[in-house]
Each structure stands twice: as C-alpha cells, then as structure tokens.
Backbone as numpy.savetxt, mean C-alpha at the origin, in Angstrom:
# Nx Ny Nz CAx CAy CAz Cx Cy Cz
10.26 -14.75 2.28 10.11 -13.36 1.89 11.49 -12.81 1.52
11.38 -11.95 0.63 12.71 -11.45 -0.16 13.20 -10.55 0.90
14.83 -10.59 1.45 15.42 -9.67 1.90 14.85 -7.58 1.71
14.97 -7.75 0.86 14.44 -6.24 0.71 13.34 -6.01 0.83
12.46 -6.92 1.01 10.89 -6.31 0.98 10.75 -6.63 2.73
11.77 -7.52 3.31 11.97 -7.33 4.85 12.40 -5.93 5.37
13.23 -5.40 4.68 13.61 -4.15 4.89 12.94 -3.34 4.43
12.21 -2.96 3.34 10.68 -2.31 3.30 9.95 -2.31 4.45
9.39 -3.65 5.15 8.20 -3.84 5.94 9.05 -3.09 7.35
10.56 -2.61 7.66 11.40 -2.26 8.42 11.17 -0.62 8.24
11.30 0.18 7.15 11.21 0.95 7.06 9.68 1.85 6.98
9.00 1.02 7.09 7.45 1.29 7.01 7.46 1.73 8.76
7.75 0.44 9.18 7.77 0.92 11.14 8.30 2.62 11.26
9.48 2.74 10.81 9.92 3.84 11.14 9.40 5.08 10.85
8.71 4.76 9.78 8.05 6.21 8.80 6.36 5.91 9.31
6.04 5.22 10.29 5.15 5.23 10.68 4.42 6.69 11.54
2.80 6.98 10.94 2.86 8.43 11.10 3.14 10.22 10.46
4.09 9.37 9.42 4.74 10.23 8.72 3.97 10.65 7.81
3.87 11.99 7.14 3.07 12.23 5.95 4.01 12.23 4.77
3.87 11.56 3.55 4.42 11.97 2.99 3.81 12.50 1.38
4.33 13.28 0.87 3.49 14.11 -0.48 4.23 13.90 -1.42
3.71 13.61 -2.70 4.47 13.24 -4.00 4.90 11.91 -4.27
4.47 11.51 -5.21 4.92 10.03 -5.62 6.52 9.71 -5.32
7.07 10.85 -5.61 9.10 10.71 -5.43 9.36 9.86 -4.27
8.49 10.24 -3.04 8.89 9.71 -1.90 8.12 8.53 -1.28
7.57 7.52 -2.43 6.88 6.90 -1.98 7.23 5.65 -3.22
7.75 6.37 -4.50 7.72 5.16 -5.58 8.97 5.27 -5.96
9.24 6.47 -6.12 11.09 7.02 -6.88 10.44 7.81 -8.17
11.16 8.67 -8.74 10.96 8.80 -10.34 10.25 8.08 -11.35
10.52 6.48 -11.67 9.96 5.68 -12.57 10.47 4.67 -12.10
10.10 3.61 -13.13 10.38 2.00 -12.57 12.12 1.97 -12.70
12.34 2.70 -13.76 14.14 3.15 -13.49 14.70 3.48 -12.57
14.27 4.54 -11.76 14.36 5.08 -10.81 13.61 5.10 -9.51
13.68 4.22 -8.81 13.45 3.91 -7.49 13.99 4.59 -6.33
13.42 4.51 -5.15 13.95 4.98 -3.98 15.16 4.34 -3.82
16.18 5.14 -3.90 17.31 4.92 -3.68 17.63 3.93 -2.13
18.42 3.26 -2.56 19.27 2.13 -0.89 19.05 3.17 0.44
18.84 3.19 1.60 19.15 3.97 2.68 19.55 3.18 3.69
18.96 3.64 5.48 19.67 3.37 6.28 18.56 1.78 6.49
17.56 1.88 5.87 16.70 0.87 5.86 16.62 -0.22 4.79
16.53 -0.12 3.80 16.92 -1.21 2.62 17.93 -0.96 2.03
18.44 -1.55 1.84 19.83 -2.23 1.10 19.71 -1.74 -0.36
18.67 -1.64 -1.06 18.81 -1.46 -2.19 17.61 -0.61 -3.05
17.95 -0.07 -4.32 16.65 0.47 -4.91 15.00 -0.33 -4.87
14.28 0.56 -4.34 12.45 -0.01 -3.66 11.79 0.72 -3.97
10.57 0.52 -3.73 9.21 0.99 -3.88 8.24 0.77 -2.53
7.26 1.69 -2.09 6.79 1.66 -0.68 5.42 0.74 -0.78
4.57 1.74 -2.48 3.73 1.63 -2.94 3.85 2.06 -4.37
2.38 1.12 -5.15 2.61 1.99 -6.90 2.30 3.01 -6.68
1.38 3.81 -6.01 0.40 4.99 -6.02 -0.39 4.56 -7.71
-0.69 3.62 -7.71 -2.21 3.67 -8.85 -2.96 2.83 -8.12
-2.89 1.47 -7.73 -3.78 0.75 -7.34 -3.43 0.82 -5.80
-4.72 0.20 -4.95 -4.99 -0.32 -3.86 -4.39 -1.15 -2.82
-4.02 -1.92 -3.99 -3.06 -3.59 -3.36 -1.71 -3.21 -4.22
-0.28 -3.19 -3.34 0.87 -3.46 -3.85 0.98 -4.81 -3.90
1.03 -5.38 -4.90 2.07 -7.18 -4.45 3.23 -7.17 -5.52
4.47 -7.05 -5.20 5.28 -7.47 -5.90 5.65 -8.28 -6.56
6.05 -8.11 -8.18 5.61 -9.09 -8.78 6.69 -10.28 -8.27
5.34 -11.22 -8.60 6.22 -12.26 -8.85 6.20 -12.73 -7.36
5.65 -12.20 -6.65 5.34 -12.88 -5.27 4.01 -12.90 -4.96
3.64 -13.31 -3.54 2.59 -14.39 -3.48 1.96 -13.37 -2.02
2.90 -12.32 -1.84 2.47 -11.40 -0.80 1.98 -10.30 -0.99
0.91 -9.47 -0.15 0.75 -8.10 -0.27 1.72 -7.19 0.37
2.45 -6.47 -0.41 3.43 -5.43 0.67 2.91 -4.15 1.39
2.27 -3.41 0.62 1.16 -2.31 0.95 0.17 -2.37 0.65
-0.65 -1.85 1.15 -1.95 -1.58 0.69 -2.80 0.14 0.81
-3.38 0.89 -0.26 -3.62 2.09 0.17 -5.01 2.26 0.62
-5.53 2.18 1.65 -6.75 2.78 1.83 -7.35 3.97 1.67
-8.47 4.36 0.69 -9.03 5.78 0.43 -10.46 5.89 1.44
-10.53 7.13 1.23 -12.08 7.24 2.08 -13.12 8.35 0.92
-12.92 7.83 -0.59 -13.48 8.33 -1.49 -14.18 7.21 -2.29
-15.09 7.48 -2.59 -16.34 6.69 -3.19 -16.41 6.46 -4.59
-15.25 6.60 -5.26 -15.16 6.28 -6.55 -13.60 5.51 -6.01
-13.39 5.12 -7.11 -12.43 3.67 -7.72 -12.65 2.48 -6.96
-12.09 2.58 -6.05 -12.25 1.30 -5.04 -13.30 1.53 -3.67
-13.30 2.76 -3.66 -14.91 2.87 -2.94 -14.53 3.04 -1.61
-15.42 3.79 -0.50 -14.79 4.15 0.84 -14.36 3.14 1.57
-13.05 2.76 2.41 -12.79 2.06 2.44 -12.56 2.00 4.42
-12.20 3.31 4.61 -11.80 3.59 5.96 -13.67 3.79 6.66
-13.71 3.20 7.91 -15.01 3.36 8.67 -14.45 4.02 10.30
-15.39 5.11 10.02 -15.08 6.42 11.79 -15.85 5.85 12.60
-16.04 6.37 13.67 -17.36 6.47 14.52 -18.20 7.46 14.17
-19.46 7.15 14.44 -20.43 8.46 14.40 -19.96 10.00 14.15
-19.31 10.38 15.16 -18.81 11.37 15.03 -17.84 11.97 13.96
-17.10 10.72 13.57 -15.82 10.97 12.79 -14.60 11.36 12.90
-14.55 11.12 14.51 -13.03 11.24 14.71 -12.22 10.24 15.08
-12.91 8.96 15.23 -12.56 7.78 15.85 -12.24 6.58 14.94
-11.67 6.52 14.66 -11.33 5.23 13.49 -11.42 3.88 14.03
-12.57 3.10 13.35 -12.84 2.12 14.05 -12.33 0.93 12.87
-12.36 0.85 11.75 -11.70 -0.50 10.76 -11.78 0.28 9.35
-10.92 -0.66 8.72 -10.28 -0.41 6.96 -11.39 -1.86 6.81
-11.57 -1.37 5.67 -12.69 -2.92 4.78 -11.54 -2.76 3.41
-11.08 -3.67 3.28 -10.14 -3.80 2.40 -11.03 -4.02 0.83
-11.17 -3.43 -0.29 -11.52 -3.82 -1.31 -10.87 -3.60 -2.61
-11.10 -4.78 -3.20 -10.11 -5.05 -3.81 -11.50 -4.55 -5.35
-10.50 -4.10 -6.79 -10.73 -3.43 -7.99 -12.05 -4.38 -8.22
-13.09 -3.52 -8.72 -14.03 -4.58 -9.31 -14.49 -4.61 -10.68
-14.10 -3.92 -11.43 -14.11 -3.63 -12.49 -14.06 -4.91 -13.51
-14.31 -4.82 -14.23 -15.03 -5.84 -15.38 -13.77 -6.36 -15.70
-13.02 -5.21 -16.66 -11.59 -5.55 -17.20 -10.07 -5.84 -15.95
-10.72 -6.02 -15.19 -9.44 -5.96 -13.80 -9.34 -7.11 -13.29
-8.13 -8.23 -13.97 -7.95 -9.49 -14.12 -7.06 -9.47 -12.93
-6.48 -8.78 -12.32 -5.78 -8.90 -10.62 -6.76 -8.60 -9.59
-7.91 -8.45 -9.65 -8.85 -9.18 -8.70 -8.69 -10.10 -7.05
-8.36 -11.47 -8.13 -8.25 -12.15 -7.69 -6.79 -12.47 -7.18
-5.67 -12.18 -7.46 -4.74 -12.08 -7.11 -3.95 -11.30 -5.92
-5.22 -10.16 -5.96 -5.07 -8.89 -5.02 -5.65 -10.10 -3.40
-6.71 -10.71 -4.07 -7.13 -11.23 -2.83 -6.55 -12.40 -2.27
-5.87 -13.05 -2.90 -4.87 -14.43 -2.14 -3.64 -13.50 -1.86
-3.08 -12.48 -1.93 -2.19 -11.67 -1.52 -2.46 -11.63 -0.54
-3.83 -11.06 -0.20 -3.88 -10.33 1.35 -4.29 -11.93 2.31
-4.57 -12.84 1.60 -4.91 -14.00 2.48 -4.07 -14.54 3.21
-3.02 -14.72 2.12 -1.21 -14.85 2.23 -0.89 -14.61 3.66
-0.87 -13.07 3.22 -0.35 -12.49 4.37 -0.94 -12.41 5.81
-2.49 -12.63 5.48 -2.97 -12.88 6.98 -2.68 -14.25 7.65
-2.52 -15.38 6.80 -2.59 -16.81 6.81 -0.86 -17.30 7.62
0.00 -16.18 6.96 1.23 -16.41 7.43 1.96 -15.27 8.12
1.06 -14.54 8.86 0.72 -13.10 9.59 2.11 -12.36 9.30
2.00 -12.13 8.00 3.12 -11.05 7.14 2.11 -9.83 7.11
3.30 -8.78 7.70 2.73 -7.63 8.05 2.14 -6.68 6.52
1.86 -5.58 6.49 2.07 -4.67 5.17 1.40 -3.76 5.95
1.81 -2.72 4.84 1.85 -1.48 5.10 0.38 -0.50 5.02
-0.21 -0.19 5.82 -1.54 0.81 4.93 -1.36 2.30 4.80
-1.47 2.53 4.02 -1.14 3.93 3.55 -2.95 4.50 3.63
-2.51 5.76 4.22 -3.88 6.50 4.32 -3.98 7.51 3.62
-4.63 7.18 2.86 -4.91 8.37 1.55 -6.27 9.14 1.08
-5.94 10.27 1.83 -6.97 11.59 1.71 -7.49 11.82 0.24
-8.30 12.03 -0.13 -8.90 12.46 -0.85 -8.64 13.81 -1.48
-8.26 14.54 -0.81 -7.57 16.17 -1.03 -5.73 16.12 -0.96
-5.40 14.93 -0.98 -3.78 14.75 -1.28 -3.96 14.63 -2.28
-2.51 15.06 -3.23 -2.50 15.09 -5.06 -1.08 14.71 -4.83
-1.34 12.80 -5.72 0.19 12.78 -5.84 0.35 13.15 -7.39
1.85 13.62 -7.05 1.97 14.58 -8.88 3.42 13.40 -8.73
C-alpha cells in the first residue's frame, strides 16, 4: 500500500465522527487542487470523489473509501436501522448497476482486496439532506 494512502487510512481514525460539509474538505478544489499535506499525510490527497460509492485509487487494487447513502436512488439504500431507527445494525455495500458502468466489477475486487488482506477504508455516511456544493 502506497505511503500516503497509509496516511489517509491515519487521518480517517482521527476525523472519525467528524461531520464534514462541502466537497473542499473532503476532495480539495479539483484534481489540481487537493487537500493540501497536513499533520496527517505528507502530501496533496483526496478522502473521497464525492460522485461515486467506491473510492479506489487509480491504479490500485484497493478500496480507500467507501460512501454509504440511505437514499433509494443511485446506488440504492444502503445503511440498515433497527425497527425503530435508531440503532444501526449493517451497511450492504452496493456497488453501481447501471448498464453503462464498466467499474462494476472493479469496485467489487476492491472491496474483496481489502477484506481478503483486512485493509481498512473509510465509510463515509451520507445523509440524504447533506448538499455537497
């Protein structure tokens, strides 16, 4: 695993809990502009894309994040409560199913990867009434 995406999966611990709003603080500006180096990675990163479900960085063979929604369109509810709904009992991970969505399958040996060689990642919990701008 690449040094910096060790220090990603480092800085995820810490910001664990944390809310955070706006793509800035989660992707950077653009693919130009990344989250700047801090006290946690060494260098310009990304947490998550904020478009898809499954982060895997390219060019690797791992999942780094993953966002779970609890909305019934794109990738479909994903988070399961208890009865009641205050109790969070499991994430069902699903991956794009869409006709034209040739990372599919890629999304899914990512997450195999990582269970197979118990590499952590990140889940991001994403409300339905959050707007990343």
């Amino acid at each position: 695993m690449v040094q910096l995406h060790k220090e990603v999966l480092t800085k995820f611990e810490a910001l664990k809990g944390n809310l955070l709003i706006g793509k800035k603080l989660i992707k950077g500006v653009n693919s130009e502009n990344r989250l700047p180096a801090d006290k946690y990675v060494s260098g310009p990163h990304i947490l998550h894309d904020v478009i898809r479900g499954f982060y895997k960085p390219a060019g690797k063979p791992y999942l780094l994040s993953y966002q779970a929604t609890e909305s019934d369109e794109n990738y479909g509810k994903q988070i399961e409560w208890d009865e009641a709904g205050t109790n969070f009992l499991r994430i069902e991970m699903n991956p794009p199913n869409g006709a034209k969505d040739n990372r599919k399958i890629s999304d899914i040996k990512a997450a195999r990867h990582n269970m197979e060689n118990k590499i952590p990642c990140l889940t991001i919990y994403y409300k339905t009434m959050c707007i990343f701008t």
